Amino acid sequence: MSRRRHSDENDGGQAHKRRRTSEPIEIEDRLESLICRVGEKSTSSLESNLEGLAGVLEADLPNYKNKILRILCAVARLLPEKLTVYTTLVGLLNARNYNFGGEFVEAMIRQLKETLKNNLYNEAVYLVRFLSDLVNCHVIAAPSMVAMFENFVSVTQEEDVPQVRSDWFVYVVLSCLPWVGKELYEKKDVEMDRLLSQIEGYLKRRVKTHVQMLQVWTAEKPHPQEEYLDCLWAQIQKLKKDRWQERHILRPYIAFDSVLCEALQHNLPPFTPPGHMPDAQYPMPRVVFRMFDYTDAPEGPVMPGSHSVERFVIEENLHCIIKTHWKERKTCAAQLLSYPGKNKIPLNYHIVEVIFGELFQLPTPPHIDVLYTTLLIELCKLQPGSLPQVLAQATEMLYMRLDTMNTTCIDRLINWFSHHLSNFQFRWSWDDWADCLTVDLEKPKPKFVKEVLEKSMRLSYHQRIVDIVPPTFSVLIPAEPIFIYKYLDETASTLPGYQLSITLGNAIKNRATNEEILTILKEVPNPNQEDDDDEGESFNPLKIDVFLQTLLHLAAKSFSHSFSALAKFHEILKTLADSDEGKLHTLKVIYEVWRNHPQMIAVLVDKMIRTQIVDCAAVANWLFSQDMAHEFTRLYIWEILHSTIRKMNKHVQKIQKELEEAKDKLEKQQLKRRDSGDDEDMDKNSEDEDGQLEEQIERLQEKVESAQSEQKNLFLVIFQRFIMLLTEHLVRCETGSVDISTPWYKNCVDRLQQIFLMHHVTIQQYMGTLENLLFTAELDHHILAVYQQFCALQL
Amino acid sequence: MSAKLSALHSDSYVEVSQYRDQHFKGNRKEQEKLLNQSNTLYVGNLSFYTTEEQVHELFSKSGDVKRIIIGLDKVKKTACGFCFVEYYARGDAEHAMRFINGTRLDDRIIRTDWDAGFKEGRQYGRGKSGGQVRDEYRQDYDPARGGYGKLAQQHPPVESRNTY
């Protein structure tokens, strides 16, 4: 059976024991596997594998054409890093079967329309790039590709559309040119020149308010943080100057030129870009992350320049590899390290740069943060002689540039570095960073080291941290995470709650009931009141203080002990914290006792929100309160705030989902009844069912509205507090003629930005309220600028 | 539109392992179902000195942790080198399987696996001496897990008696 023999050859000469029965499903799986794996490591050359596979597929066309079409369309969309391998394959098939080539092009156009309709803009880019490379394979006629590009660029003439829309269409055209620029210029240079000139005009008039918010560093040196379209434009300009000579992209079709140029080409059907829809979600603008240049790789191949098209292609492909293999870290690392053409570039540097670029991407990384830590560890395992050094060099460089790094990115760096160190016995040349000890400890470098040591301690223990740093660093070592008990011993006997703390402590240890505890608590005098309030219902800070301090002291041993305590006395805590002041004071006490153990504070606050002892707004108010001002620049404060906002968001989403499900259920029920029988036969049961569901829907509707109101209020509280703090600072500096740019100020502005960036999806809903109530024209322009930059992200 | 391409959707780190809890109350089918929808992970090869706080810090990197139950020696009631981590969302547990499994905690490579769900009693080691079964029979010296295995402590291997 000739088909079997070919496929065995494609497997690199391995003979497989195969079942004799050829079930269609098996063959389809086999086709999928063959197509997906072509281009991977093999004992045969890529060309011979492609030739073989083309033969196999051609033979299978009569029976499996649709399946093959669908698989090829899928790899075009999902394996962009292997673009040219698959365009060559399609080219070979087209040369053997003109009709198939035509059907494939049609299928791709259909797929392109679908992806655009479904807001899958990143995938749509890969599809257009695939089509453009098909010009190189003589499948698509160059003039028809140029026509499609012209239609895309004409979007820049549309009025009243978001800038991100026209941005995307320009980006698609430019990003195809590394692959197909040469061919298109050879065939249609006048049209292409016109196209590029239109693009140039558009790029000049684009608004770029958003750029500052997305930059990882504020400094232009050593590498400018360029807006992505500006960078790509510069790269294409340079490519054009080099007469479209591009030598990096792997082009298997060149080897088949004699076969392919005999093929008949297809014309792309005229493609009108779909019009702008209000619910369209175009990709957000980005800033190109650069941390290395040719001076950084000491020996070996030279790193392509920042405006070289090679740089663009390499970065694109590495990002695509991560996107394809993110779930399989070993495969991902292996694929990154076996990048074709790796011998001509300092691959390790590119990989490290791309990974950090993703980790630091604003607003958010494409993947979960911890993925990058683990991926770098896998890469170190595979290249133990070279990658760790590049990583160390990168870490050193990032440390050197902390002064101008965005605070959100510094957060991520802290988390990455501490987690990374914990996998390598915390070995680091701390002495190299002794310079951080010579400056004000609030400056970025010592602050960074302090936070890294704190996180490292969380992953290990206090003594470990003492052991790993030189003695000179002791000022940066975190405090030992021990409980601070106000009523610890007789020295506290003069404090008003001392006696009661002992009584209470004994009662709890002897498993007293809630009623017994409450009776004891009734004895606590209220420092806020003149006369005795027999009910003891109103806010009594002393009561909260005594009970909470005593309880948490008894439960200080571990998280579990503390959680048990909160659960056991949930009713009492809820009663004590019943008012806004009560909630605030509860949080105050938690801070007082656990101020050496920020991790414990975070988990207790989390538990208290989830068990509704405190609410989200109380936490926000507490974090912004005067009492916490001295902690304001510490990382754990912001982790608590963002965790609080996320809980609020998840809560709203959960109820919205319940509402949707109830509505769906009702609709299904009503449809079923309508379809099945007469209205007259409708019995009372189904009427009741409907009624119950409608009641439930109404209740859920109210719940959703209430939750959304709480959510909006939370953001209003947070933004209001930021505005107050920043305005105070700006006014104070102005009257004192002092420079506003203190470390505190930079931190505060970055934190305000961070709220917008990390929760942009939710905040979009409340833009109207924010603009009317808070971010008005009267606001200081420094503060307003943050808001305006945020708005510019989706314009 | 286009094919699903199972070849590209490999997610091997999230797959259930071969281990099945022999004390599970229920049939194999029920156990499979629970494992496939579980939010709880078993974590093994911990040091006896690893605290709940350290586990919480590490496993919070893949999502919000609902609770942690440290495994205890049945006799001594002290940590005996394993724990359960329960997440609020299965997706977060999956991320832990992909990115935290096989990395280090307290300098040891830890191993995570799906668990059918914590039940009272499952926090105790099942070895004869009170710790985990694996610590009954192992021959190596592991200072973070009580030194030699229990059997080796009672009957030291011949070689060690002869080394100088």
PDB file of N, CA, C and O in Angstrom, chain A residues 631-654:
ATOM      1  N   GLU A 631       2.691  52.500  55.507  1.00  0.00           N
ATOM      2  CA  GLU A 631       2.845  51.229  54.806  1.00  0.00           C
ATOM      3  C   GLU A 631       2.479  51.366  53.330  1.00  0.00           C
ATOM      4  O   GLU A 631       2.546  50.400  52.579  1.00  0.00           O
ATOM      5  N   PHE A 632       2.075  52.542  52.940  1.00  0.00           N
ATOM      6  CA  PHE A 632       1.420  52.756  51.653  1.00  0.00           C
ATOM      7  C   PHE A 632       2.226  52.276  50.452  1.00  0.00           C
ATOM      8  O   PHE A 632       1.671  51.901  49.426  1.00  0.00           O
ATOM      9  N   THR A 633       3.571  52.296  50.568  1.00  0.00           N
ATOM     10  CA  THR A 633       4.363  51.900  49.403  1.00  0.00           C
ATOM     11  C   THR A 633       4.792  50.440  49.453  1.00  0.00           C
ATOM     12  O   THR A 633       5.532  49.974  48.597  1.00  0.00           O
ATOM     13  N   ARG A 634       4.316  49.702  50.445  1.00  0.00           N
ATOM     14  CA  ARG A 634       4.707  48.299  50.509  1.00  0.00           C
ATOM     15  C   ARG A 634       3.848  47.447  49.604  1.00  0.00           C
ATOM     16  O   ARG A 634       2.635  47.652  49.471  1.00  0.00           O
ATOM     17  N   LEU A 635       4.486  46.440  49.004  1.00  0.00           N
ATOM     18  CA  LEU A 635       3.823  45.594  48.010  1.00  0.00           C
ATOM     19  C   LEU A 635       2.580  44.897  48.581  1.00  0.00           C
ATOM     20  O   LEU A 635       1.546  44.808  47.909  1.00  0.00           O
ATOM     21  N   TYR A 636       2.653  44.446  49.834  1.00  0.00           N
ATOM     22  CA  TYR A 636       1.542  43.645  50.348  1.00  0.00           C
ATOM     23  C   TYR A 636       0.241  44.440  50.422  1.00  0.00           C
ATOM     24  O   TYR A 636      -0.851  43.868  50.296  1.00  0.00           O
ATOM     25  N   ILE A 637       0.358  45.743  50.609  1.00  0.00           N
ATOM     26  CA  ILE A 637      -0.831  46.596  50.649  1.00  0.00           C
ATOM     27  C   ILE A 637      -1.592  46.488  49.333  1.00  0.00           C
ATOM     28  O   ILE A 637      -2.819  46.341  49.300  1.00  0.00           O
ATOM     29  N   TRP A 638      -0.859  46.542  48.230  1.00  0.00           N
ATOM     30  CA  TRP A 638      -1.488  46.540  46.920  1.00  0.00           C
ATOM     31  C   TRP A 638      -1.986  45.146  46.556  1.00  0.00           C
ATOM     32  O   TRP A 638      -2.984  45.002  45.851  1.00  0.00           O
ATOM     33  N   GLU A 639      -1.273  44.138  47.047  1.00  0.00           N
ATOM     34  CA  GLU A 639      -1.766  42.788  46.813  1.00  0.00           C
ATOM     35  C   GLU A 639      -3.108  42.602  47.514  1.00  0.00           C
ATOM     36  O   GLU A 639      -4.031  41.998  46.959  1.00  0.00           O
ATOM     37  N   ILE A 640      -3.236  43.131  48.715  1.00  0.00           N
ATOM     38  CA  ILE A 640      -4.520  43.033  49.422  1.00  0.00           C
ATOM     39  C   ILE A 640      -5.591  43.801  48.664  1.00  0.00           C
ATOM     40  O   ILE A 640      -6.711  43.301  48.466  1.00  0.00           O
ATOM     41  N   LEU A 641      -5.262  45.008  48.204  1.00  0.00           N
ATOM     42  CA  LEU A 641      -6.281  45.815  47.517  1.00  0.00           C
ATOM     43  C   LEU A 641      -6.743  45.133  46.229  1.00  0.00           C
ATOM     44  O   LEU A 641      -7.939  45.022  45.964  1.00  0.00           O
ATOM     45  N   HIS A 642      -5.803  44.654  45.443  1.00  0.00           N
ATOM     46  CA  HIS A 642      -6.191  44.028  44.168  1.00  0.00           C
ATOM     47  C   HIS A 642      -6.939  42.722  44.404  1.00  0.00           C
ATOM     48  O   HIS A 642      -7.878  42.398  43.666  1.00  0.00           O
ATOM     49  N   SER A 643      -6.531  41.993  45.421  1.00  0.00           N
ATOM     50  CA  SER A 643      -7.255  40.765  45.746  1.00  0.00           C
ATOM     51  C   SER A 643      -8.688  41.097  46.148  1.00  0.00           C
ATOM     52  O   SER A 643      -9.634  40.384  45.784  1.00  0.00           O
ATOM     53  N   THR A 644      -8.847  42.190  46.879  1.00  0.00           N
ATOM     54  CA  THR A 644     -10.185  42.628  47.300  1.00  0.00           C
ATOM     55  C   THR A 644     -11.031  42.990  46.081  1.00  0.00           C
ATOM     56  O   THR A 644     -12.200  42.580  45.975  1.00  0.00           O
ATOM     57  N   ILE A 645     -10.470  43.746  45.165  1.00  0.00           N
ATOM     58  CA  ILE A 645     -11.208  44.122  43.962  1.00  0.00           C
ATOM     59  C   ILE A 645     -11.586  42.878  43.162  1.00  0.00           C
ATOM     60  O   ILE A 645     -12.716  42.752  42.665  1.00  0.00           O
ATOM     61  N   ARG A 646     -10.658  41.928  43.075  1.00  0.00           N
ATOM     62  CA  ARG A 646     -10.941  40.703  42.314  1.00  0.00           C
ATOM     63  C   ARG A 646     -12.082  39.918  42.947  1.00  0.00           C
ATOM     64  O   ARG A 646     -12.937  39.366  42.249  1.00  0.00           O
ATOM     65  N   LYS A 647     -12.106  39.855  44.282  1.00  0.00           N
ATOM     66  CA  LYS A 647     -13.198  39.148  44.956  1.00  0.00           C
ATOM     67  C   LYS A 647     -14.525  39.814  44.627  1.00  0.00           C
ATOM     68  O   LYS A 647     -15.529  39.137  44.363  1.00  0.00           O
ATOM     69  N   MET A 648     -14.525  41.138  44.645  1.00  0.00           N
ATOM     70  CA  MET A 648     -15.743  41.880  44.323  1.00  0.00           C
ATOM     71  C   MET A 648     -16.179  41.536  42.898  1.00  0.00           C
ATOM     72  O   MET A 648     -17.346  41.240  42.643  1.00  0.00           O
ATOM     73  N   ASN A 649     -15.235  41.552  41.971  1.00  0.00           N
ATOM     74  CA  ASN A 649     -15.557  41.268  40.565  1.00  0.00           C
ATOM     75  C   ASN A 649     -16.098  39.858  40.389  1.00  0.00           C
ATOM     76  O   ASN A 649     -17.082  39.640  39.672  1.00  0.00           O
ATOM     77  N   LYS A 650     -15.462  38.909  41.071  1.00  0.00           N
ATOM     78  CA  LYS A 650     -15.903  37.514  40.938  1.00  0.00           C
ATOM     79  C   LYS A 650     -17.309  37.357  41.510  1.00  0.00           C
ATOM     80  O   LYS A 650     -18.121  36.592  40.981  1.00  0.00           O
ATOM     81  N   HIS A 651     -17.576  38.074  42.588  1.00  0.00           N
ATOM     82  CA  HIS A 651     -18.891  38.014  43.223  1.00  0.00           C
ATOM     83  C   HIS A 651     -19.958  38.481  42.240  1.00  0.00           C
ATOM     84  O   HIS A 651     -20.983  37.811  42.049  1.00  0.00           O
ATOM     85  N   VAL A 652     -19.716  39.607  41.594  1.00  0.00           N
ATOM     86  CA  VAL A 652     -20.681  40.135  40.619  1.00  0.00           C
ATOM     87  C   VAL A 652     -20.861  39.146  39.475  1.00  0.00           C
ATOM     88  O   VAL A 652     -21.992  38.835  39.072  1.00  0.00           O
ATOM     89  N   GLN A 653     -19.749  38.621  38.973  1.00  0.00           N
ATOM     90  CA  GLN A 653     -19.835  37.678  37.845  1.00  0.00           C
ATOM     91  C   GLN A 653     -20.634  36.440  38.223  1.00  0.00           C
ATOM     92  O   GLN A 653     -21.409  35.907  37.417  1.00  0.00           O
ATOM     93  N   LYS A 654     -20.436  35.994  39.455  1.00  0.00           N
ATOM     94  CA  LYS A 654     -21.124  34.776  39.900  1.00  0.00           C
ATOM     95  C   LYS A 654     -22.637  34.986  39.883  1.00  0.00           C
ATOM     96  O   LYS A 654     -23.391  34.155  39.360  1.00  0.00           O
TER      97      LYS A 654
END
